[in-house]
Amino acid sequence: MDSPYSNQVKEFTIDPGCPWYEAQQSYGAPNVNWCEPTVCSVINEPANTWSNLPYMILGLALLLKIKTSPLRNFAYVVFIMGLLSFIYHATNNYLTQFLDFVGMFLMMAFLLTFNIKRLWKTDLSFFSIYWFLVFINTAGFMIFDIVDWPAQPMMLINAVPIIVLDLTAGYREGKLKQYSYFALCVLCLGVAQAFAILDIKRIWCEPNNLVLHGHVIWHVVGSFGMYFAGLHMNRISLKD
């Protein structure tokens, strides 16, 4: 395929009579079809669905690590992101794919807000900035849909300023030596993205494998990336 994501050609993968068939017909198919084939079941992408459990487990683990507010809320964000992705892969339609993106918007807006508050003094509260960024990303998704652009590049649009702002703040604060969790987070997300590309490009694709797929690795390794992101924010927020 020329592009790994396409709003023009959406593959309807659920057979008539199977769970979620009507939902996929009503709301449309997702704009991406991962290597794992759909099955006629309530959970129609088993591996891609269950592999979201690490997000929820590590989200709960962050609750034990992070004691300060508002950072503690990042644990809930990671949990919700995994839950929405779980629902999307179980049901496989464009509406639940949108909810999956909302979960990612919640996560990226949190990281952006954290660094905006570090770099600029403002009377705006953390959550005023946060919900504004969530709204902007959600509106962006809808605009991309209207103009028939795939929304996946929005992840990169958010990731670049997150990394740049975090490194800039760390340099100004003289805390770059405390960035080991940051490095682990970036490494995990880079590895996860590589396997997602291998999957969607069908460079590595074993449809009959009931457990392991590139997108499964994206979920599992990416969940550890989010865990390290939470530990990173917690560490550099502590007073010296």
PDB file of C-alpha atoms in Angstrom:
ATOM      1  CA  MET A   1       0.000   0.000   0.000  1.00  0.00           C
ATOM      2  CA  ASP A   2       1.183   3.528  -0.747  1.00  0.00           C
ATOM      3  CA  SER A   3       0.200   4.963   2.629  1.00  0.00           C
ATOM      4  CA  PRO A   4      -0.225   3.065   5.905  1.00  0.00           C
ATOM      5  CA  TYR A   5      -3.347   5.072   6.709  1.00  0.00           C
ATOM      6  CA  SER A   6      -6.116   6.060   4.342  1.00  0.00           C
ATOM      7  CA  ASN A   7      -9.345   7.936   4.788  1.00  0.00           C
ATOM      8  CA  GLN A   8     -10.224   7.163   1.186  1.00  0.00           C
ATOM      9  CA  VAL A   9     -10.223   3.358   1.358  1.00  0.00           C
ATOM     10  CA  LYS A  10     -11.678   1.959   4.575  1.00  0.00           C
ATOM     11  CA  GLU A  11     -11.840  -1.809   4.889  1.00  0.00           C
ATOM     12  CA  PHE A  12     -15.059  -3.233   6.344  1.00  0.00           C
ATOM     13  CA  THR A  13     -13.718  -6.331   8.065  1.00  0.00           C
ATOM     14  CA  ILE A  14     -16.626  -7.596  10.205  1.00  0.00           C
ATOM     15  CA  ASP A  15     -18.872 -10.204   8.565  1.00  0.00           C
ATOM     16  CA  PRO A  16     -22.683  -9.955   8.666  1.00  0.00           C
ATOM     17  CA  GLY A  17     -24.184 -11.599  11.726  1.00  0.00           C
ATOM     18  CA  CYS A  18     -21.060 -11.037  13.827  1.00  0.00           C
ATOM     19  CA  PRO A  19     -20.885  -8.781  16.893  1.00  0.00           C
ATOM     20  CA  TRP A  20     -20.249  -5.129  15.990  1.00  0.00           C
ATOM     21  CA  TYR A  21     -21.137  -5.643  12.313  1.00  0.00           C
ATOM     22  CA  GLU A  22     -23.985  -3.124  12.508  1.00  0.00           C
ATOM     23  CA  ALA A  23     -21.810  -0.645  14.397  1.00  0.00           C
ATOM     24  CA  GLN A  24     -19.128  -0.827  11.724  1.00  0.00           C
ATOM     25  CA  GLN A  25     -21.730  -0.389   8.992  1.00  0.00           C
ATOM     26  CA  SER A  26     -23.340   2.546  10.824  1.00  0.00           C
ATOM     27  CA  TYR A  27     -20.252   4.443  11.972  1.00  0.00           C
ATOM     28  CA  GLY A  28     -17.856   3.347   9.259  1.00  0.00           C
ATOM     29  CA  ALA A  29     -14.675   1.312   9.337  1.00  0.00           C
ATOM     30  CA  PRO A  30     -11.462   2.605  10.903  1.00  0.00           C
ATOM     31  CA  ASN A  31      -9.010   4.262   8.525  1.00  0.00           C
ATOM     32  CA  VAL A  32      -6.423   1.590   9.237  1.00  0.00           C
ATOM     33  CA  ASN A  33      -6.518  -2.214   9.113  1.00  0.00           C
ATOM     34  CA  TRP A  34      -3.844  -3.825  11.272  1.00  0.00           C
ATOM     35  CA  CYS A  35      -2.301  -7.196  10.444  1.00  0.00           C
ATOM     36  CA  GLU A  36      -4.330  -9.118  13.012  1.00  0.00           C
ATOM     37  CA  PRO A  37      -7.491 -10.343  11.250  1.00  0.00           C
ATOM     38  CA  THR A  38     -10.881  -9.708  12.795  1.00  0.00           C
ATOM     39  CA  VAL A  39     -12.761 -12.688  14.185  1.00  0.00           C
ATOM     40  CA  CYS A  40     -16.496 -13.209  14.646  1.00  0.00           C
ATOM     41  CA  SER A  41     -16.518 -12.469  18.366  1.00  0.00           C
ATOM     42  CA  VAL A  42     -17.426  -9.800  20.893  1.00  0.00           C
ATOM     43  CA  ILE A  43     -13.705  -9.014  20.919  1.00  0.00           C
ATOM     44  CA  ASN A  44     -12.877  -9.125  17.243  1.00  0.00           C
ATOM     45  CA  GLU A  45      -9.149  -8.314  17.489  1.00  0.00           C
ATOM     46  CA  PRO A  46      -8.141 -10.370  20.542  1.00  0.00           C
ATOM     47  CA  ALA A  47      -4.380  -9.715  20.593  1.00  0.00           C
ATOM     48  CA  ASN A  48      -4.696  -6.008  19.793  1.00  0.00           C
ATOM     49  CA  THR A  49      -7.401  -5.721  22.455  1.00  0.00           C
ATOM     50  CA  TRP A  50      -5.872  -7.590  25.391  1.00  0.00           C
ATOM     51  CA  SER A  51      -2.474  -5.981  24.810  1.00  0.00           C
ATOM     52  CA  ASN A  52      -3.962  -2.752  26.170  1.00  0.00           C
ATOM     53  CA  LEU A  53      -4.112  -4.242  29.654  1.00  0.00           C
ATOM     54  CA  PRO A  54      -0.521  -3.109  30.434  1.00  0.00           C
ATOM     55  CA  TYR A  55      -1.672   0.519  30.028  1.00  0.00           C
ATOM     56  CA  MET A  56      -4.311  -0.019  32.678  1.00  0.00           C
ATOM     57  CA  ILE A  57      -1.993  -1.984  34.978  1.00  0.00           C
ATOM     58  CA  LEU A  58       0.842   0.542  34.698  1.00  0.00           C
ATOM     59  CA  GLY A  59      -1.612   3.404  35.064  1.00  0.00           C
ATOM     60  CA  LEU A  60      -2.625   1.938  38.416  1.00  0.00           C
ATOM     61  CA  ALA A  61       1.057   1.402  39.272  1.00  0.00           C
ATOM     62  CA  LEU A  62       1.677   5.119  38.706  1.00  0.00           C
ATOM     63  CA  LEU A  63      -0.934   5.867  41.364  1.00  0.00           C
ATOM     64  CA  LEU A  64       1.395   4.210  43.850  1.00  0.00           C
ATOM     65  CA  LYS A  65       4.392   6.221  42.619  1.00  0.00           C
ATOM     66  CA  ILE A  66       2.941   9.699  42.138  1.00  0.00           C
ATOM     67  CA  LYS A  67       1.601  11.415  45.226  1.00  0.00           C
ATOM     68  CA  THR A  68       1.336  15.067  44.132  1.00  0.00           C
ATOM     69  CA  SER A  69      -1.471  16.864  42.313  1.00  0.00           C
ATOM     70  CA  PRO A  70      -2.026  17.471  39.409  1.00  0.00           C
ATOM     71  CA  LEU A  71       0.599  14.911  38.305  1.00  0.00           C
ATOM     72  CA  ARG A  72      -1.334  12.098  39.977  1.00  0.00           C
ATOM     73  CA  ASN A  73      -4.020  12.563  37.341  1.00  0.00           C
ATOM     74  CA  PHE A  74      -1.594  11.323  34.675  1.00  0.00           C
ATOM     75  CA  ALA A  75      -2.059   7.832  36.117  1.00  0.00           C
ATOM     76  CA  TYR A  76      -5.782   8.040  35.412  1.00  0.00           C
ATOM     77  CA  VAL A  77      -5.051   9.357  31.909  1.00  0.00           C
ATOM     78  CA  VAL A  78      -2.848   6.344  31.127  1.00  0.00           C
ATOM     79  CA  PHE A  79      -5.536   3.994  32.447  1.00  0.00           C
ATOM     80  CA  ILE A  80      -8.275   5.688  30.388  1.00  0.00           C
ATOM     81  CA  MET A  81      -6.106   5.691  27.267  1.00  0.00           C
ATOM     82  CA  GLY A  82      -5.650   1.924  27.569  1.00  0.00           C
ATOM     83  CA  LEU A  83      -9.359   1.388  28.238  1.00  0.00           C
ATOM     84  CA  LEU A  84     -10.437   3.396  25.160  1.00  0.00           C
ATOM     85  CA  SER A  85      -7.930   1.571  22.965  1.00  0.00           C
ATOM     86  CA  PHE A  86      -9.240  -1.730  24.392  1.00  0.00           C
ATOM     87  CA  ILE A  87     -12.778  -0.737  23.365  1.00  0.00           C
ATOM     88  CA  TYR A  88     -11.665   0.358  19.911  1.00  0.00           C
ATOM     89  CA  HIS A  89      -9.860  -2.862  19.035  1.00  0.00           C
ATOM     90  CA  ALA A  90     -12.694  -4.970  20.445  1.00  0.00           C
ATOM     91  CA  THR A  91     -15.310  -3.226  18.287  1.00  0.00           C
ATOM     92  CA  ASN A  92     -13.357  -1.978  15.268  1.00  0.00           C
ATOM     93  CA  ASN A  93     -15.331   0.980  13.947  1.00  0.00           C
ATOM     94  CA  TYR A  94     -14.646   4.638  13.219  1.00  0.00           C
ATOM     95  CA  LEU A  95     -16.527   5.957  16.261  1.00  0.00           C
ATOM     96  CA  THR A  96     -14.507   3.913  18.717  1.00  0.00           C
ATOM     97  CA  GLN A  97     -11.344   4.749  16.771  1.00  0.00           C
ATOM     98  CA  PHE A  98     -12.196   8.398  17.451  1.00  0.00           C
ATOM     99  CA  LEU A  99     -12.495   7.563  21.162  1.00  0.00           C
ATOM    100  CA  ASP A 100      -9.083   5.885  20.941  1.00  0.00           C
ATOM    101  CA  PHE A 101      -7.696   9.158  19.595  1.00  0.00           C
ATOM    102  CA  VAL A 102      -9.392  11.079  22.409  1.00  0.00           C
ATOM    103  CA  GLY A 103      -7.476   8.884  24.856  1.00  0.00           C
ATOM    104  CA  MET A 104      -4.223   9.819  23.131  1.00  0.00           C
ATOM    105  CA  PHE A 105      -5.231  13.495  23.098  1.00  0.00           C
ATOM    106  CA  LEU A 106      -5.773  13.314  26.872  1.00  0.00           C
ATOM    107  CA  MET A 107      -2.253  11.949  27.268  1.00  0.00           C
ATOM    108  CA  MET A 108      -0.483  14.355  24.900  1.00  0.00           C
ATOM    109  CA  ALA A 109      -2.321  17.397  26.267  1.00  0.00           C
ATOM    110  CA  PHE A 110      -1.142  16.436  29.756  1.00  0.00           C
ATOM    111  CA  LEU A 111       2.512  16.273  28.694  1.00  0.00           C
ATOM    112  CA  LEU A 112       2.217  19.560  26.795  1.00  0.00           C
ATOM    113  CA  THR A 113       0.526  21.308  29.713  1.00  0.00           C
ATOM    114  CA  PHE A 114       3.148  20.041  32.150  1.00  0.00           C
ATOM    115  CA  ASN A 115       5.920  21.606  30.097  1.00  0.00           C
ATOM    116  CA  ILE A 116       4.041  24.810  29.308  1.00  0.00           C
ATOM    117  CA  LYS A 117       3.611  25.372  33.042  1.00  0.00           C
ATOM    118  CA  ARG A 118       7.328  24.736  33.555  1.00  0.00           C
ATOM    119  CA  LEU A 119       8.429  27.216  30.904  1.00  0.00           C
ATOM    120  CA  TRP A 120       5.961  30.066  31.204  1.00  0.00           C
ATOM    121  CA  LYS A 121       4.519  31.760  34.247  1.00  0.00           C
ATOM    122  CA  THR A 122       0.796  32.131  33.766  1.00  0.00           C
ATOM    123  CA  ASP A 123      -2.217  32.678  35.965  1.00  0.00           C
ATOM    124  CA  LEU A 124      -4.080  30.039  34.000  1.00  0.00           C
ATOM    125  CA  SER A 125      -4.575  26.848  35.970  1.00  0.00           C
ATOM    126  CA  PHE A 126      -3.102  23.552  34.861  1.00  0.00           C
ATOM    127  CA  PHE A 127      -6.492  22.192  33.894  1.00  0.00           C
ATOM    128  CA  SER A 128      -7.558  25.341  32.034  1.00  0.00           C
ATOM    129  CA  ILE A 129      -4.626  24.851  29.691  1.00  0.00           C
ATOM    130  CA  TYR A 130      -5.088  21.087  29.649  1.00  0.00           C
ATOM    131  CA  TRP A 131      -8.735  21.019  28.581  1.00  0.00           C
ATOM    132  CA  PHE A 132      -8.088  23.733  26.004  1.00  0.00           C
ATOM    133  CA  LEU A 133      -5.386  21.545  24.402  1.00  0.00           C
ATOM    134  CA  VAL A 134      -7.669  18.496  24.509  1.00  0.00           C
ATOM    135  CA  PHE A 135     -10.334  20.574  22.750  1.00  0.00           C
ATOM    136  CA  ILE A 136      -7.859  21.805  20.106  1.00  0.00           C
ATOM    137  CA  ASN A 137      -6.730  18.254  19.332  1.00  0.00           C
ATOM    138  CA  THR A 138     -10.291  16.948  19.187  1.00  0.00           C
ATOM    139  CA  ALA A 139     -11.300  19.789  16.873  1.00  0.00           C
ATOM    140  CA  GLY A 140      -8.233  19.015  14.772  1.00  0.00           C
ATOM    141  CA  PHE A 141      -9.366  15.406  14.419  1.00  0.00           C
ATOM    142  CA  MET A 142     -12.738  16.558  13.157  1.00  0.00           C
ATOM    143  CA  ILE A 143     -11.177  19.029  10.725  1.00  0.00           C
ATOM    144  CA  PHE A 144      -8.839  16.350   9.386  1.00  0.00           C
ATOM    145  CA  ASP A 145     -11.866  14.109   8.899  1.00  0.00           C
ATOM    146  CA  ILE A 146     -13.786  16.825   7.016  1.00  0.00           C
ATOM    147  CA  VAL A 147     -10.895  17.497   4.613  1.00  0.00           C
ATOM    148  CA  ASP A 148     -10.317  13.726   4.260  1.00  0.00           C
ATOM    149  CA  TRP A 149      -6.870  13.638   5.873  1.00  0.00           C
ATOM    150  CA  PRO A 150      -5.854  10.740   8.137  1.00  0.00           C
ATOM    151  CA  ALA A 151      -5.564  11.881  11.759  1.00  0.00           C
ATOM    152  CA  GLN A 152      -2.494   9.772  12.604  1.00  0.00           C
ATOM    153  CA  PRO A 153       0.000  12.613  11.823  1.00  0.00           C
ATOM    154  CA  MET A 154      -1.537  14.516  14.737  1.00  0.00           C
ATOM    155  CA  MET A 155       0.527  12.261  16.998  1.00  0.00           C
ATOM    156  CA  LEU A 156       3.733  13.633  15.477  1.00  0.00           C
ATOM    157  CA  ILE A 157       2.377  17.188  15.537  1.00  0.00           C
ATOM    158  CA  ASN A 158       2.036  16.819  19.317  1.00  0.00           C
ATOM    159  CA  ALA A 159       5.140  14.724  19.961  1.00  0.00           C
ATOM    160  CA  VAL A 160       7.626  17.214  18.514  1.00  0.00           C
ATOM    161  CA  PRO A 161       6.692  20.149  20.779  1.00  0.00           C
ATOM    162  CA  ILE A 162       6.408  17.830  23.786  1.00  0.00           C
ATOM    163  CA  ILE A 163      10.013  16.690  23.346  1.00  0.00           C
ATOM    164  CA  VAL A 164      11.355  20.154  22.458  1.00  0.00           C
ATOM    165  CA  LEU A 165       9.603  21.878  25.361  1.00  0.00           C
ATOM    166  CA  ASP A 166      10.631  19.199  27.851  1.00  0.00           C
ATOM    167  CA  LEU A 167      14.295  19.368  26.838  1.00  0.00           C
ATOM    168  CA  THR A 168      14.215  23.169  26.841  1.00  0.00           C
ATOM    169  CA  ALA A 169      12.703  23.232  30.323  1.00  0.00           C
ATOM    170  CA  GLY A 170      15.199  20.661  31.556  1.00  0.00           C
ATOM    171  CA  TYR A 171      18.088  22.741  30.201  1.00  0.00           C
ATOM    172  CA  ARG A 172      16.798  25.942  31.812  1.00  0.00           C
ATOM    173  CA  GLU A 173      16.242  24.201  35.134  1.00  0.00           C
ATOM    174  CA  GLY A 174      19.614  22.457  35.010  1.00  0.00           C
ATOM    175  CA  LYS A 175      17.929  19.065  35.391  1.00  0.00           C
ATOM    176  CA  LEU A 176      19.030  17.252  32.223  1.00  0.00           C
ATOM    177  CA  LYS A 177      21.103  14.874  34.357  1.00  0.00           C
ATOM    178  CA  GLN A 178      17.802  13.670  35.813  1.00  0.00           C
ATOM    179  CA  TYR A 179      16.423  12.717  32.396  1.00  0.00           C
ATOM    180  CA  SER A 180      17.007   8.954  32.470  1.00  0.00           C
ATOM    181  CA  TYR A 181      13.253   8.241  32.630  1.00  0.00           C
ATOM    182  CA  PHE A 182      12.727  10.706  29.788  1.00  0.00           C
ATOM    183  CA  ALA A 183      15.302   8.810  27.692  1.00  0.00           C
ATOM    184  CA  LEU A 184      13.623   5.490  28.487  1.00  0.00           C
ATOM    185  CA  CYS A 185      10.240   6.948  27.534  1.00  0.00           C
ATOM    186  CA  VAL A 186      11.493   8.205  24.158  1.00  0.00           C
ATOM    187  CA  LEU A 187      13.284   4.894  23.510  1.00  0.00           C
ATOM    188  CA  CYS A 188      10.154   2.866  24.281  1.00  0.00           C
ATOM    189  CA  LEU A 189       7.948   5.020  22.083  1.00  0.00           C
ATOM    190  CA  GLY A 190      10.473   4.894  19.242  1.00  0.00           C
ATOM    191  CA  VAL A 191      10.613   1.080  19.395  1.00  0.00           C
ATOM    192  CA  ALA A 192       6.825   0.890  19.665  1.00  0.00           C
ATOM    193  CA  GLN A 193       6.356   3.122  16.624  1.00  0.00           C
ATOM    194  CA  ALA A 194       8.827   1.044  14.604  1.00  0.00           C
ATOM    195  CA  PHE A 195       6.815  -2.135  15.252  1.00  0.00           C
ATOM    196  CA  ALA A 196       3.548  -0.346  14.447  1.00  0.00           C
ATOM    197  CA  ILE A 197       5.006   0.617  11.054  1.00  0.00           C
ATOM    198  CA  LEU A 198       6.234  -2.938  10.460  1.00  0.00           C
ATOM    199  CA  ASP A 199       2.686  -4.130  11.146  1.00  0.00           C
ATOM    200  CA  ILE A 200       0.719  -1.645   9.054  1.00  0.00           C
ATOM    201  CA  LYS A 201       3.182  -1.828   6.140  1.00  0.00           C
ATOM    202  CA  ARG A 202       2.895  -5.641   6.285  1.00  0.00           C
ATOM    203  CA  ILE A 203       6.680  -5.896   6.498  1.00  0.00           C
ATOM    204  CA  TRP A 204       6.144  -8.202   9.451  1.00  0.00           C
ATOM    205  CA  CYS A 205       2.711  -9.758   9.361  1.00  0.00           C
ATOM    206  CA  GLU A 206       1.690 -13.208  10.557  1.00  0.00           C
ATOM    207  CA  PRO A 207      -2.129 -13.213  10.456  1.00  0.00           C
ATOM    208  CA  ASN A 208      -2.401 -16.704  11.956  1.00  0.00           C
ATOM    209  CA  ASN A 209      -0.370 -15.763  15.015  1.00  0.00           C
ATOM    210  CA  LEU A 210      -2.914 -15.584  17.846  1.00  0.00           C
ATOM    211  CA  VAL A 211      -0.685 -13.640  20.230  1.00  0.00           C
ATOM    212  CA  LEU A 212       2.091 -11.521  18.774  1.00  0.00           C
ATOM    213  CA  HIS A 213       1.700  -8.727  16.217  1.00  0.00           C
ATOM    214  CA  GLY A 214       3.507  -5.459  15.586  1.00  0.00           C
ATOM    215  CA  HIS A 215       0.617  -3.480  16.989  1.00  0.00           C
ATOM    216  CA  VAL A 216       0.632  -5.648  20.107  1.00  0.00           C
ATOM    217  CA  ILE A 217       4.263  -4.643  20.680  1.00  0.00           C
ATOM    218  CA  TRP A 218       3.227  -1.022  20.058  1.00  0.00           C
ATOM    219  CA  HIS A 219       0.750  -1.319  22.919  1.00  0.00           C
ATOM    220  CA  VAL A 220       2.963  -3.168  25.375  1.00  0.00           C
ATOM    221  CA  VAL A 221       6.177  -1.219  24.817  1.00  0.00           C
ATOM    222  CA  GLY A 222       4.242   2.046  24.493  1.00  0.00           C
ATOM    223  CA  SER A 223       2.598   1.421  27.870  1.00  0.00           C
ATOM    224  CA  PHE A 224       6.038   1.288  29.477  1.00  0.00           C
ATOM    225  CA  GLY A 225       6.851   4.528  27.663  1.00  0.00           C
ATOM    226  CA  MET A 226       3.871   6.129  29.408  1.00  0.00           C
ATOM    227  CA  TYR A 227       4.972   4.660  32.740  1.00  0.00           C
ATOM    228  CA  PHE A 228       8.426   6.192  32.327  1.00  0.00           C
ATOM    229  CA  ALA A 229       6.832   9.496  31.274  1.00  0.00           C
ATOM    230  CA  GLY A 230       4.935   9.543  34.562  1.00  0.00           C
ATOM    231  CA  LEU A 231       8.072   8.726  36.556  1.00  0.00           C
ATOM    232  CA  HIS A 232       9.962  11.430  34.660  1.00  0.00           C
ATOM    233  CA  MET A 233       7.430  14.138  35.487  1.00  0.00           C
ATOM    234  CA  ASN A 234       7.316  12.994  39.101  1.00  0.00           C
ATOM    235  CA  ARG A 235      11.123  13.054  39.463  1.00  0.00           C
ATOM    236  CA  ILE A 236      11.753  16.494  38.013  1.00  0.00           C
ATOM    237  CA  SER A 237       8.823  17.987  39.919  1.00  0.00           C
ATOM    238  CA  LEU A 238      10.412  17.092  43.232  1.00  0.00           C
ATOM    239  CA  LYS A 239      12.264  19.928  44.932  1.00  0.00           C
ATOM    240  CA  ASP A 240      16.010  19.564  45.081  1.00  0.00           C
TER     241      ASP A 240
END
